[in-house]
Amino acid sequence: MPAHLILGGARSGKSRHAENLAVASGLPVTVIATAEALDDEMTARIRRHREDRPTGWRTVETPVALAAALAREAGDGRCVIVDCLTLWLSNLMAGAGKPASTDLPPALETERAALLEILPTLRGEVLLVANEVGLGLVPDTPLGRVFRDEAGRLNQMTAAACARVTFVAAGLPLTLKGSA
């Protein structure tokens, strides 16, 4: 079954929507988590996400090598949730070295190309969660603007490679591409 991209703003309900689709699939679920617990707040956030998921779901922490993780985890009779592409992009951009650098690291191009290449070949149910960051204010720093631009590019490229795309706002899903 082709991949499904689920977009939305912060706290829009996009992850919850992906989880509901995973439950409805009736398949064994693996969550590929891209977040890294780099501070106390993120550690608590990750813990809450884990506690909110149904028991029996596997979690695979994958901050960077997403295409490789999808190749291992996706397959017939399985459901995989990637939560989220935006944090994955942030992790890749952090590889640029200096925190204020706006130069894109080579790993970003390599990993993004690998993801886009593997998406159409994946089997099973694949649900990709991403933030839509381009609807708000223009960031006031060069790095923030580069991140916003790269997130928009990633979302466009991923949407083109997915059979289904859903936008979630206020917990309400809106089908943008494919059937509901």
PDB file of C-alpha atoms in Angstrom:
ATOM      1  CA  MET A   1       0.000   0.000   0.000  1.00  0.00           C
ATOM      2  CA  PRO A   2       1.501   3.374  -0.955  1.00  0.00           C
ATOM      3  CA  ALA A   3       2.654   5.826   1.690  1.00  0.00           C
ATOM      4  CA  HIS A   4       0.385   8.405   3.323  1.00  0.00           C
ATOM      5  CA  LEU A   5       1.718  11.850   4.344  1.00  0.00           C
ATOM      6  CA  ILE A   6      -0.083  13.517   7.253  1.00  0.00           C
ATOM      7  CA  LEU A   7       0.655  17.243   7.614  1.00  0.00           C
ATOM      8  CA  GLY A   8      -0.407  19.769  10.217  1.00  0.00           C
ATOM      9  CA  GLY A   9       0.747  22.467  12.564  1.00  0.00           C
ATOM     10  CA  ALA A  10       2.037  21.978  16.093  1.00  0.00           C
ATOM     11  CA  ARG A  11      -0.575  20.272  18.306  1.00  0.00           C
ATOM     12  CA  SER A  12      -2.936  19.964  15.333  1.00  0.00           C
ATOM     13  CA  GLY A  13      -3.734  16.308  15.938  1.00  0.00           C
ATOM     14  CA  LYS A  14      -1.619  14.939  13.093  1.00  0.00           C
ATOM     15  CA  SER A  15       0.154  12.309  15.224  1.00  0.00           C
ATOM     16  CA  ARG A  16      -3.135  11.282  16.809  1.00  0.00           C
ATOM     17  CA  HIS A  17      -4.658  10.924  13.334  1.00  0.00           C
ATOM     18  CA  ALA A  18      -1.753   8.702  12.232  1.00  0.00           C
ATOM     19  CA  GLU A  19      -2.179   6.604  15.387  1.00  0.00           C
ATOM     20  CA  ASN A  20      -5.927   6.236  14.759  1.00  0.00           C
ATOM     21  CA  LEU A  21      -5.240   5.080  11.193  1.00  0.00           C
ATOM     22  CA  ALA A  22      -2.681   2.596  12.511  1.00  0.00           C
ATOM     23  CA  VAL A  23      -5.156   1.181  15.027  1.00  0.00           C
ATOM     24  CA  ALA A  24      -7.839   0.957  12.315  1.00  0.00           C
ATOM     25  CA  SER A  25      -5.448  -0.984  10.061  1.00  0.00           C
ATOM     26  CA  GLY A  26      -5.463  -3.884  12.531  1.00  0.00           C
ATOM     27  CA  LEU A  27      -1.807  -4.506  11.695  1.00  0.00           C
ATOM     28  CA  PRO A  28       1.167  -4.763  14.035  1.00  0.00           C
ATOM     29  CA  VAL A  29       2.552  -1.219  14.428  1.00  0.00           C
ATOM     30  CA  THR A  30       6.094   0.098  14.569  1.00  0.00           C
ATOM     31  CA  VAL A  31       6.723   3.767  15.300  1.00  0.00           C
ATOM     32  CA  ILE A  32       9.909   5.171  13.822  1.00  0.00           C
ATOM     33  CA  ALA A  33      10.627   8.056  16.177  1.00  0.00           C
ATOM     34  CA  THR A  34      13.002  10.717  14.892  1.00  0.00           C
ATOM     35  CA  ALA A  35      13.161  12.864  18.037  1.00  0.00           C
ATOM     36  CA  GLU A  36      16.250  12.911  20.206  1.00  0.00           C
ATOM     37  CA  ALA A  37      16.080  13.503  23.946  1.00  0.00           C
ATOM     38  CA  LEU A  38      18.602  16.344  24.053  1.00  0.00           C
ATOM     39  CA  ASP A  39      17.033  18.169  27.022  1.00  0.00           C
ATOM     40  CA  ASP A  40      14.600  17.545  29.867  1.00  0.00           C
ATOM     41  CA  GLU A  41      11.592  18.966  28.022  1.00  0.00           C
ATOM     42  CA  MET A  42      12.151  16.724  24.988  1.00  0.00           C
ATOM     43  CA  THR A  43      12.768  13.726  27.245  1.00  0.00           C
ATOM     44  CA  ALA A  44       9.393  14.326  28.924  1.00  0.00           C
ATOM     45  CA  ARG A  45       7.696  14.838  25.542  1.00  0.00           C
ATOM     46  CA  ILE A  46       9.084  11.549  24.205  1.00  0.00           C
ATOM     47  CA  ARG A  47       7.999   9.735  27.374  1.00  0.00           C
ATOM     48  CA  ARG A  48       4.435  11.131  27.022  1.00  0.00           C
ATOM     49  CA  HIS A  49       4.246  10.002  23.395  1.00  0.00           C
ATOM     50  CA  ARG A  50       5.344   6.481  24.369  1.00  0.00           C
ATOM     51  CA  GLU A  51       2.883   6.301  27.250  1.00  0.00           C
ATOM     52  CA  ASP A  52       0.023   7.444  25.007  1.00  0.00           C
ATOM     53  CA  ARG A  53       0.626   4.707  22.417  1.00  0.00           C
ATOM     54  CA  PRO A  54      -1.154   1.356  22.639  1.00  0.00           C
ATOM     55  CA  THR A  55       0.763  -1.422  24.374  1.00  0.00           C
ATOM     56  CA  GLY A  56       2.390  -3.786  21.935  1.00  0.00           C
ATOM     57  CA  TRP A  57       3.540  -1.102  19.537  1.00  0.00           C
ATOM     58  CA  ARG A  58       7.267  -1.181  18.840  1.00  0.00           C
ATOM     59  CA  THR A  59       9.341   1.987  18.806  1.00  0.00           C
ATOM     60  CA  VAL A  60      12.500   2.317  16.725  1.00  0.00           C
ATOM     61  CA  GLU A  61      14.522   5.459  17.388  1.00  0.00           C
ATOM     62  CA  THR A  62      15.964   6.738  14.134  1.00  0.00           C
ATOM     63  CA  PRO A  63      17.153  10.348  14.204  1.00  0.00           C
ATOM     64  CA  VAL A  64      18.876  10.291  10.786  1.00  0.00           C
ATOM     65  CA  ALA A  65      18.945   7.050   8.729  1.00  0.00           C
ATOM     66  CA  LEU A  66      15.223   7.047   7.926  1.00  0.00           C
ATOM     67  CA  ALA A  67      15.272   5.308   4.533  1.00  0.00           C
ATOM     68  CA  ALA A  68      17.292   2.426   5.990  1.00  0.00           C
ATOM     69  CA  ALA A  69      14.879   2.114   8.926  1.00  0.00           C
ATOM     70  CA  LEU A  70      11.879   2.095   6.574  1.00  0.00           C
ATOM     71  CA  ALA A  71      13.525  -0.594   4.438  1.00  0.00           C
ATOM     72  CA  ARG A  72      13.887  -2.752   7.579  1.00  0.00           C
ATOM     73  CA  GLU A  73      10.514  -2.052   9.184  1.00  0.00           C
ATOM     74  CA  ALA A  74       7.947  -1.638   6.383  1.00  0.00           C
ATOM     75  CA  GLY A  75       6.460  -4.749   4.832  1.00  0.00           C
ATOM     76  CA  ASP A  76       3.346  -6.677   3.992  1.00  0.00           C
ATOM     77  CA  GLY A  77       1.101  -7.086   6.996  1.00  0.00           C
ATOM     78  CA  ARG A  78       2.765  -4.266   8.948  1.00  0.00           C
ATOM     79  CA  CYS A  79       2.020  -0.640   9.706  1.00  0.00           C
ATOM     80  CA  VAL A  80       4.801   1.894  10.233  1.00  0.00           C
ATOM     81  CA  ILE A  81       4.367   5.429  11.542  1.00  0.00           C
ATOM     82  CA  VAL A  82       7.220   7.894  11.025  1.00  0.00           C
ATOM     83  CA  ASP A  83       6.893  10.669  13.603  1.00  0.00           C
ATOM     84  CA  CYS A  84       8.115  13.023  12.386  1.00  0.00           C
ATOM     85  CA  LEU A  85       9.778  14.134   9.159  1.00  0.00           C
ATOM     86  CA  THR A  86      10.272  17.672  10.455  1.00  0.00           C
ATOM     87  CA  LEU A  87      12.387  16.553  13.417  1.00  0.00           C
ATOM     88  CA  TRP A  88      14.291  14.266  11.053  1.00  0.00           C
ATOM     89  CA  LEU A  89      15.036  17.293   8.848  1.00  0.00           C
ATOM     90  CA  SER A  90      16.135  19.240  11.927  1.00  0.00           C
ATOM     91  CA  ASN A  91      18.486  16.411  12.906  1.00  0.00           C
ATOM     92  CA  LEU A  92      19.991  16.398   9.417  1.00  0.00           C
ATOM     93  CA  MET A  93      20.388  20.165   9.377  1.00  0.00           C
ATOM     94  CA  ALA A  94      22.076  20.056  12.797  1.00  0.00           C
ATOM     95  CA  GLY A  95      24.796  18.063  11.040  1.00  0.00           C
ATOM     96  CA  ALA A  96      25.831  21.276   9.312  1.00  0.00           C
ATOM     97  CA  GLY A  97      28.266  21.918  12.142  1.00  0.00           C
ATOM     98  CA  LYS A  98      28.001  25.449  13.456  1.00  0.00           C
ATOM     99  CA  PRO A  99      24.551  26.127  14.940  1.00  0.00           C
ATOM    100  CA  ALA A 100      24.205  29.354  12.949  1.00  0.00           C
ATOM    101  CA  SER A 101      25.290  27.827   9.625  1.00  0.00           C
ATOM    102  CA  THR A 102      22.846  28.088   6.743  1.00  0.00           C
ATOM    103  CA  ASP A 103      24.906  25.722   4.570  1.00  0.00           C
ATOM    104  CA  LEU A 104      23.053  22.475   3.992  1.00  0.00           C
ATOM    105  CA  PRO A 105      24.997  19.402   5.051  1.00  0.00           C
ATOM    106  CA  PRO A 106      25.669  16.764   2.356  1.00  0.00           C
ATOM    107  CA  ALA A 107      23.823  14.213   4.521  1.00  0.00           C
ATOM    108  CA  LEU A 108      20.595  16.153   3.981  1.00  0.00           C
ATOM    109  CA  GLU A 109      20.678  15.692   0.217  1.00  0.00           C
ATOM    110  CA  THR A 110      21.760  12.049   0.533  1.00  0.00           C
ATOM    111  CA  GLU A 111      19.152  11.072   3.134  1.00  0.00           C
ATOM    112  CA  ARG A 112      16.342  12.995   1.435  1.00  0.00           C
ATOM    113  CA  ALA A 113      17.139  11.344  -1.920  1.00  0.00           C
ATOM    114  CA  ALA A 114      17.197   7.919  -0.242  1.00  0.00           C
ATOM    115  CA  LEU A 115      13.807   8.562   1.393  1.00  0.00           C
ATOM    116  CA  LEU A 116      12.189   9.740  -1.839  1.00  0.00           C
ATOM    117  CA  GLU A 117      13.621   6.769  -3.725  1.00  0.00           C
ATOM    118  CA  ILE A 118      12.376   4.167  -1.252  1.00  0.00           C
ATOM    119  CA  LEU A 119       8.883   5.576  -0.600  1.00  0.00           C
ATOM    120  CA  PRO A 120       7.235   4.203  -3.772  1.00  0.00           C
ATOM    121  CA  THR A 121       8.728   0.741  -3.145  1.00  0.00           C
ATOM    122  CA  LEU A 122       7.557   0.275   0.442  1.00  0.00           C
ATOM    123  CA  ARG A 123       5.036  -2.424   1.266  1.00  0.00           C
ATOM    124  CA  GLY A 124       2.442  -2.383   4.003  1.00  0.00           C
ATOM    125  CA  GLU A 125       0.874   0.687   5.580  1.00  0.00           C
ATOM    126  CA  VAL A 126       3.318   3.617   5.880  1.00  0.00           C
ATOM    127  CA  LEU A 127       2.159   6.797   7.648  1.00  0.00           C
ATOM    128  CA  LEU A 128       4.500   9.784   7.560  1.00  0.00           C
ATOM    129  CA  VAL A 129       3.854  12.682   9.948  1.00  0.00           C
ATOM    130  CA  ALA A 130       5.254  16.159   9.227  1.00  0.00           C
ATOM    131  CA  ASN A 131       4.753  19.711  10.429  1.00  0.00           C
ATOM    132  CA  GLU A 132       3.538  22.349   8.020  1.00  0.00           C
ATOM    133  CA  VAL A 133       5.745  25.230   9.136  1.00  0.00           C
ATOM    134  CA  GLY A 134       5.154  27.564   6.211  1.00  0.00           C
ATOM    135  CA  LEU A 135       1.782  28.889   7.340  1.00  0.00           C
ATOM    136  CA  GLY A 136       3.069  31.142  10.096  1.00  0.00           C
ATOM    137  CA  LEU A 137       5.375  34.080  10.471  1.00  0.00           C
ATOM    138  CA  VAL A 138       8.568  34.370   8.471  1.00  0.00           C
ATOM    139  CA  PRO A 139      11.404  33.354  10.817  1.00  0.00           C
ATOM    140  CA  ASP A 140      13.623  36.256  11.841  1.00  0.00           C
ATOM    141  CA  THR A 141      16.938  34.400  11.494  1.00  0.00           C
ATOM    142  CA  PRO A 142      18.672  33.140   8.342  1.00  0.00           C
ATOM    143  CA  LEU A 143      18.856  29.597   9.751  1.00  0.00           C
ATOM    144  CA  GLY A 144      15.148  29.692  10.620  1.00  0.00           C
ATOM    145  CA  ARG A 145      14.277  30.785   7.083  1.00  0.00           C
ATOM    146  CA  VAL A 146      16.452  28.050   5.555  1.00  0.00           C
ATOM    147  CA  PHE A 147      14.795  25.464   7.822  1.00  0.00           C
ATOM    148  CA  ARG A 148      11.298  26.687   6.867  1.00  0.00           C
ATOM    149  CA  ASP A 149      12.226  26.548   3.179  1.00  0.00           C
ATOM    150  CA  GLU A 150      13.746  23.064   3.438  1.00  0.00           C
ATOM    151  CA  ALA A 151      10.734  21.784   5.408  1.00  0.00           C
ATOM    152  CA  GLY A 152       8.451  23.106   2.670  1.00  0.00           C
ATOM    153  CA  ARG A 153      10.562  21.463  -0.036  1.00  0.00           C
ATOM    154  CA  LEU A 154      10.629  18.171   1.864  1.00  0.00           C
ATOM    155  CA  ASN A 155       6.851  18.232   2.331  1.00  0.00           C
ATOM    156  CA  GLN A 156       6.279  18.960  -1.375  1.00  0.00           C
ATOM    157  CA  MET A 157       8.637  16.199  -2.492  1.00  0.00           C
ATOM    158  CA  THR A 158       7.185  13.714  -0.029  1.00  0.00           C
ATOM    159  CA  ALA A 159       3.616  14.599  -0.997  1.00  0.00           C
ATOM    160  CA  ALA A 160       4.478  13.988  -4.648  1.00  0.00           C
ATOM    161  CA  ALA A 161       5.844  10.535  -3.749  1.00  0.00           C
ATOM    162  CA  CYS A 162       2.833   9.541  -1.605  1.00  0.00           C
ATOM    163  CA  ALA A 163      -0.488   8.204  -2.850  1.00  0.00           C
ATOM    164  CA  ARG A 164      -2.357   9.930  -0.022  1.00  0.00           C
ATOM    165  CA  VAL A 165      -1.866  13.284   1.706  1.00  0.00           C
ATOM    166  CA  THR A 166      -3.959  14.565   4.609  1.00  0.00           C
ATOM    167  CA  PHE A 167      -3.832  17.957   6.304  1.00  0.00           C
ATOM    168  CA  VAL A 168      -4.940  18.041   9.952  1.00  0.00           C
ATOM    169  CA  ALA A 169      -6.120  21.201  11.725  1.00  0.00           C
ATOM    170  CA  ALA A 170      -7.865  21.290  15.118  1.00  0.00           C
ATOM    171  CA  GLY A 171      -7.907  17.492  15.066  1.00  0.00           C
ATOM    172  CA  LEU A 172      -9.902  17.426  11.834  1.00  0.00           C
ATOM    173  CA  PRO A 173      -8.399  15.646   8.811  1.00  0.00           C
ATOM    174  CA  LEU A 174      -8.793  17.117   5.342  1.00  0.00           C
ATOM    175  CA  THR A 175      -7.883  14.895   2.393  1.00  0.00           C
ATOM    176  CA  LEU A 176      -5.592  16.727  -0.027  1.00  0.00           C
ATOM    177  CA  LYS A 177      -4.643  13.779  -2.251  1.00  0.00           C
ATOM    178  CA  GLY A 178      -5.992  10.252  -2.688  1.00  0.00           C
ATOM    179  CA  SER A 179      -9.032   8.723  -1.080  1.00  0.00           C
ATOM    180  CA  ALA A 180     -10.003   9.324   2.545  1.00  0.00           C
TER     181      ALA A 180
END
